[in-house]
Short mmCIF file of C-alpha atoms in Angstrom, two decimals:
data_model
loop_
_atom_site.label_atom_id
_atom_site.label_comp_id
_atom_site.label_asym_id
_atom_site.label_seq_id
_atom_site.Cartn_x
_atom_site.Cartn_y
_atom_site.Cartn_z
CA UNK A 226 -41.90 4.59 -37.16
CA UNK A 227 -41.49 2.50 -34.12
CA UNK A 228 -45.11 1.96 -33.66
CA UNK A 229 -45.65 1.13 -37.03
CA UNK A 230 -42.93 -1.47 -36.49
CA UNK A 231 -44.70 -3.29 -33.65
CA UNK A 232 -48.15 -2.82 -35.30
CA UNK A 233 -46.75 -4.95 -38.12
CA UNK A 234 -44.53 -7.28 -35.86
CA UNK A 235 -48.04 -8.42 -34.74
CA UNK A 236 -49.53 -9.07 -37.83
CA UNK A 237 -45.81 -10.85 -38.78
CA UNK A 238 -46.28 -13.00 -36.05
CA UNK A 239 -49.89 -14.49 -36.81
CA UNK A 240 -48.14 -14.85 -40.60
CA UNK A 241 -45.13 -17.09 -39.28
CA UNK A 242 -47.98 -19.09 -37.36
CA UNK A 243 -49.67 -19.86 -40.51
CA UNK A 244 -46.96 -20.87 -42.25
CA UNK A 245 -45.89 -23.36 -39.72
CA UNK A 246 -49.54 -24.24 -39.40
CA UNK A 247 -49.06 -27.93 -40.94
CA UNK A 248 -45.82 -29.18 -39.16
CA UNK A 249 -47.20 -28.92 -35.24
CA UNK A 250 -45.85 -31.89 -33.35
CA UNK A 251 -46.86 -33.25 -29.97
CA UNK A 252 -43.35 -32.11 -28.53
CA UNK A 253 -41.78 -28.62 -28.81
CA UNK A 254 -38.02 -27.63 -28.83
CA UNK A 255 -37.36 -27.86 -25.23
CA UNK A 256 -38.11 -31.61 -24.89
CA UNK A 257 -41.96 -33.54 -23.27
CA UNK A 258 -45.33 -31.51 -22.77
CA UNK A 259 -45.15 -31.59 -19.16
CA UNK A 260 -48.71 -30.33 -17.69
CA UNK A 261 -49.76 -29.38 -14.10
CA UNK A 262 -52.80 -31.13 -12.98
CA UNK A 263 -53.36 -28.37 -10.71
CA UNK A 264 -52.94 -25.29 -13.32
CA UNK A 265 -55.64 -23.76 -13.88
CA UNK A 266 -55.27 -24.22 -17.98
CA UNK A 267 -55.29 -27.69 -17.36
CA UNK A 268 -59.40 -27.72 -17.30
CA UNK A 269 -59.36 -26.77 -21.04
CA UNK A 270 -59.04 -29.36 -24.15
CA UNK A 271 -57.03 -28.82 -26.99
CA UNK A 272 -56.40 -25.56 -28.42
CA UNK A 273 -57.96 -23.93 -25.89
CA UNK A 274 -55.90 -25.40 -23.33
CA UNK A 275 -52.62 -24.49 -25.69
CA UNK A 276 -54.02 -21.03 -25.88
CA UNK A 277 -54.37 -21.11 -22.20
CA UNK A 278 -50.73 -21.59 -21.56
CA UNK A 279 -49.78 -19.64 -24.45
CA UNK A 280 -51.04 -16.72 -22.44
CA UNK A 281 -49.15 -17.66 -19.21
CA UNK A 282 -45.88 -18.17 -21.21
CA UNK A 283 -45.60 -21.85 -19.86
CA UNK A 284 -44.67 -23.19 -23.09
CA UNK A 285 -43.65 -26.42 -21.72
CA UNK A 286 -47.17 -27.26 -21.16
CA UNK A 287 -48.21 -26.53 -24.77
CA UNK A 288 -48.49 -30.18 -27.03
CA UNK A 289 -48.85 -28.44 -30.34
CA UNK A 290 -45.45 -27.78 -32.04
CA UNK A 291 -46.79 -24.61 -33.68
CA UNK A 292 -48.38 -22.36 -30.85
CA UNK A 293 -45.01 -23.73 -28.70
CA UNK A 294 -42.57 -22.23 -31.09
CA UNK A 295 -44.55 -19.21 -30.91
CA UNK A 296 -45.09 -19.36 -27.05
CA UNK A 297 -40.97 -19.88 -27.12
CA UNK A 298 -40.36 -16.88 -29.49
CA UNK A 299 -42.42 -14.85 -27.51
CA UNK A 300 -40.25 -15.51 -24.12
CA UNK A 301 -37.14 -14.73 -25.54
CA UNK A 302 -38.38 -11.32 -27.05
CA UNK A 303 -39.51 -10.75 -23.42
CA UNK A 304 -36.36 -12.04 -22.03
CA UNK A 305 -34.58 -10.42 -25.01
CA UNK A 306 -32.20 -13.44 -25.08
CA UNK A 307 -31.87 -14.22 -28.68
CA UNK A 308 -30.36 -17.95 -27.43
CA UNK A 309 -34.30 -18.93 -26.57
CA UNK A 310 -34.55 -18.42 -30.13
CA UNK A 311 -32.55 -21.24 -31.32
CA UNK A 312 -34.97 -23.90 -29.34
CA UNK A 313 -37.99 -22.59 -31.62
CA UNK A 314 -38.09 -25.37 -34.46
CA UNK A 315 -40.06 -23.63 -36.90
CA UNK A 316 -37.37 -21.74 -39.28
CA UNK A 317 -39.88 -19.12 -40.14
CA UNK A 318 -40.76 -18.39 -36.45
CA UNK A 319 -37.21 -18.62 -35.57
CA UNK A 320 -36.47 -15.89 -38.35
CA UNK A 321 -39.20 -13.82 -36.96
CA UNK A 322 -37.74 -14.37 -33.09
CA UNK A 323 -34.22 -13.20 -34.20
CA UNK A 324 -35.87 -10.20 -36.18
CA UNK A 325 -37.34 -8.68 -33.10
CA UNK A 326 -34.60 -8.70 -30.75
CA UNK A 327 -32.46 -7.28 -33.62
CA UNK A 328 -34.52 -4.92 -34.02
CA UNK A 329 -34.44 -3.59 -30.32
CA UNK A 330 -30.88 -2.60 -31.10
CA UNK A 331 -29.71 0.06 -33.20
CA UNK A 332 -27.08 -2.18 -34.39
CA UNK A 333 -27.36 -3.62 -38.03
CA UNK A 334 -24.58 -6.03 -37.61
CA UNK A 335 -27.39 -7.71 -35.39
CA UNK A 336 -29.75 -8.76 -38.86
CA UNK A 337 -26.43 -10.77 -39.98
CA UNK A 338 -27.60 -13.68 -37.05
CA UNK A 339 -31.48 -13.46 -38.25
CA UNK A 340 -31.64 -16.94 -39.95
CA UNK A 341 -34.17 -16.85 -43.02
CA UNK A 342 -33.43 -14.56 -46.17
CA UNK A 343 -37.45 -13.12 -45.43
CA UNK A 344 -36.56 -11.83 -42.34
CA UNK A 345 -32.91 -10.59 -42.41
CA UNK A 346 -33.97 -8.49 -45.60
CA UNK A 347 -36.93 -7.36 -43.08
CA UNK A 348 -34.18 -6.72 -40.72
CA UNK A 349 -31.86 -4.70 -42.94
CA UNK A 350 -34.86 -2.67 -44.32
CA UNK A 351 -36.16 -1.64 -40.95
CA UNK A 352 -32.52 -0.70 -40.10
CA UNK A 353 -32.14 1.50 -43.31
CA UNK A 354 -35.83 3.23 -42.13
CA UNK A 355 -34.94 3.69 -38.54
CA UNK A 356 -31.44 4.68 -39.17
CA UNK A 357 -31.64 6.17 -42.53
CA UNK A 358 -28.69 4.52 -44.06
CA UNK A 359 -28.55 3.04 -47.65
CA UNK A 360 -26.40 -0.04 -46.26
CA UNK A 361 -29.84 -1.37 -45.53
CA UNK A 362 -31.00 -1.44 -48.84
CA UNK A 363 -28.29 -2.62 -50.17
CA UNK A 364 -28.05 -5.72 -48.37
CA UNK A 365 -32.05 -6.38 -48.73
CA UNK A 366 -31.90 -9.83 -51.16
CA UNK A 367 -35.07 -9.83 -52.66
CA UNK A 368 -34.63 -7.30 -55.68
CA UNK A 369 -38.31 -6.12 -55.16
CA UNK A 370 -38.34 -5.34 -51.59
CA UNK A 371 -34.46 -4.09 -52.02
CA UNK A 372 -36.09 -1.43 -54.17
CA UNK A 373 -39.04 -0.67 -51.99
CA UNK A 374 -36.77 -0.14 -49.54
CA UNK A 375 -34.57 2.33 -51.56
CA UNK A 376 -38.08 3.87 -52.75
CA UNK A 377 -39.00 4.81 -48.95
CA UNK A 378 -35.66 5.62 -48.20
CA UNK A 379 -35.88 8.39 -50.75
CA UNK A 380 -39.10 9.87 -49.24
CA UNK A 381 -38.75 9.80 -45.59
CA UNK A 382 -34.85 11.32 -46.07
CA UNK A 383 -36.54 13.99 -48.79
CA UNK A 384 -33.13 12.79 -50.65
CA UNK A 385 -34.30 12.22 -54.53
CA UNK A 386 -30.93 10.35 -55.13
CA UNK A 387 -32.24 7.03 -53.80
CA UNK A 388 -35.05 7.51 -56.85
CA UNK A 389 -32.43 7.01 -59.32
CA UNK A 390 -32.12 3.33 -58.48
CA UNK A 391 -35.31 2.68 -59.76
CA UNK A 392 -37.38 1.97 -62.82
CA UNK A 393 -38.02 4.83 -64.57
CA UNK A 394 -41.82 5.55 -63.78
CA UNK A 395 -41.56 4.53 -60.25
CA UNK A 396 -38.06 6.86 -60.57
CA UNK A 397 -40.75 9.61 -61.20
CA UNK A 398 -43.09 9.10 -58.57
CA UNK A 399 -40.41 8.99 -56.16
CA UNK A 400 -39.28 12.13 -57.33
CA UNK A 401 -42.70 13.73 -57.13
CA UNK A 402 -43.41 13.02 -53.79
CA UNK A 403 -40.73 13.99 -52.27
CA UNK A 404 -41.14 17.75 -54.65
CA UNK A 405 -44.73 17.26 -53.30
CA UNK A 406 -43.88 16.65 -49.06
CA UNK A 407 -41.32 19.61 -49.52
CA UNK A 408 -43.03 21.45 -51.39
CA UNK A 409 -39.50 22.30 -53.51
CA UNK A 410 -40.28 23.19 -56.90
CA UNK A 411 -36.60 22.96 -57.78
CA UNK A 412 -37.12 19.12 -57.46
CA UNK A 413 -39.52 18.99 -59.93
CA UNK A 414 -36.35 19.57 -62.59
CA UNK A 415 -34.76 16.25 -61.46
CA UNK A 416 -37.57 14.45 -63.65
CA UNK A 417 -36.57 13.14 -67.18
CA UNK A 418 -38.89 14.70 -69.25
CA UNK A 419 -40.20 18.10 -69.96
CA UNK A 420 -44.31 16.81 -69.85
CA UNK A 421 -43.15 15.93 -66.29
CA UNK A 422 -41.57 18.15 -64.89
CA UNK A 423 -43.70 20.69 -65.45
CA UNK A 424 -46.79 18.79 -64.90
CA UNK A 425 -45.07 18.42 -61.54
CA UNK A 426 -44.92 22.76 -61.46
CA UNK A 427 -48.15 22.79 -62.11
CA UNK A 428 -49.27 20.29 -58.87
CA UNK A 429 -47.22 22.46 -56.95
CA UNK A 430 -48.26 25.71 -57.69
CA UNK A 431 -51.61 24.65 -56.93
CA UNK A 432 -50.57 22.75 -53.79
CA UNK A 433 -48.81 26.67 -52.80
CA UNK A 434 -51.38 28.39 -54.12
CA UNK A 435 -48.49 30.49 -55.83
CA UNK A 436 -49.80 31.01 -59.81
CA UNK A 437 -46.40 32.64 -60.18
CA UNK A 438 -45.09 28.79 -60.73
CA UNK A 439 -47.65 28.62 -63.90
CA UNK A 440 -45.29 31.16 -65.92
CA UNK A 441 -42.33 28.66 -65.56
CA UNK A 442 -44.32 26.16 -67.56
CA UNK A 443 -43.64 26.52 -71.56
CA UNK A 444 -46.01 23.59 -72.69
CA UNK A 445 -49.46 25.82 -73.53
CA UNK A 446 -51.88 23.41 -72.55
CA UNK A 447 -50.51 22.69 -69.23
CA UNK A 448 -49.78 26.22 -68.72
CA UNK A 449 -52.99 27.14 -69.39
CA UNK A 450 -54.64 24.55 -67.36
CA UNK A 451 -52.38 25.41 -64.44
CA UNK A 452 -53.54 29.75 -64.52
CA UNK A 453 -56.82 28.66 -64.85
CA UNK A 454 -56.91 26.92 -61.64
CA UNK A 455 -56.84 30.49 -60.31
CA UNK A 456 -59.10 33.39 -60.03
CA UNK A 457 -58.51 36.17 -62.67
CA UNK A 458 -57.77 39.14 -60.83
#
């Protein structure tokens, strides 16, 4: 989970940089570009030269507002001193600064000082993965995510009871995947129709390999579909 965290921290990162793409100013956060004649950067033009001392960390150096912020939000993950974050202008790349030092922490409390709605409900989700808490979820503000979050919840706890807070079809699938990681049968009842549930004993006895499941199934067709899937002894 924690690598799939800082795979998508990266790709978050290039994100926040687009969206701040069109307000990059001549001066960053912590005052005048101040460049060293005799740094080694200093040979290169424009981006390349910002790229340069993006690299180096001397974000000082850096004259466009956007690759500074990020240059800035990278030293204070570094540093993990979530007070560099405040001199990153950019709200979105100030969000995503205070994200990933909370997120070194195994303290939730820590997503209540992330800035922007997108990335404290980021923050609270990743706490309710890592930590496998519902409080999480439940503070997640964006309904769609807040259920997403509830929705992986269910399946990487193998709890069904975090299924029930969604829409019934997406209620089922929950439901079926976590029947179909365990490879509990007896989950397979929690579904709200007959068709499904024992659609879902059929998938399972074939996922077992057990036929003996097939005879719990009272609807002929699927019944017969689900004992013909194995060789007649």
């Amino acid at each position: 989970m924690e690598n799939k965290w800082l795979v998508l921290g990266g790709f978050a990162l290039i994100f926040v940089i687009f969206l701040t793409s069109c307000s990059g100013r001549s001066n960053g956060p912590t005052g005048a570009v101040v460049i060293d004649p005799n740094d080694p950067c200093s040979v290169f033009e424009g981006s390349e030269r910002d790229n340069c001392f993006l690299e180096k960390l001397k974000c000082s150096s850096i004259v466009s507002g956007t690759v500074r912020d990020s240059c800035v939000a990278e030293l204070a993950i570094r540093k993990g001193d979530p007070t560099v974050c405040d001199l990153v202008s950019s709200d979105q790349t100030k969000g995503f600064c205070q994200f990933q030092l909370a997120n070194t922490t195994v303290d939730i409390a820590q997503c209540a000082g992330v800035t922007t709605e997108y990335w404290q409900d980021n923050c609270h989700m990743n706490f309710a993965l890592k930590l496998h808490t519902e409080e999480g979820c439940a503070k997640v503000q964006n309904l769609p995510q807040r259920l997403q979050c509830f929705k992986e919840l269910a399946i990487v706890t193998t709890n069904p009871e975090w299924c029930e807070v969604l829409e019934e079809t997406e209620e089922g699938r929950c439901i079926y995947t976590i029947a179909k990681n365990t490879k509990n049968e007896n989950i397979c009842s929690l579904l709200k129709t007959l068709l499904r549930q024992e659609a879902c004993l059929s998938k399972l006895a074939k996922l077992k390999n057990d036929p003996t499941l097939c005879e719990r199934i009272t609807l002929n067709i699927l019944k017969d579909n689900c004992l013909g899937y194995f060789p007649k002894k």
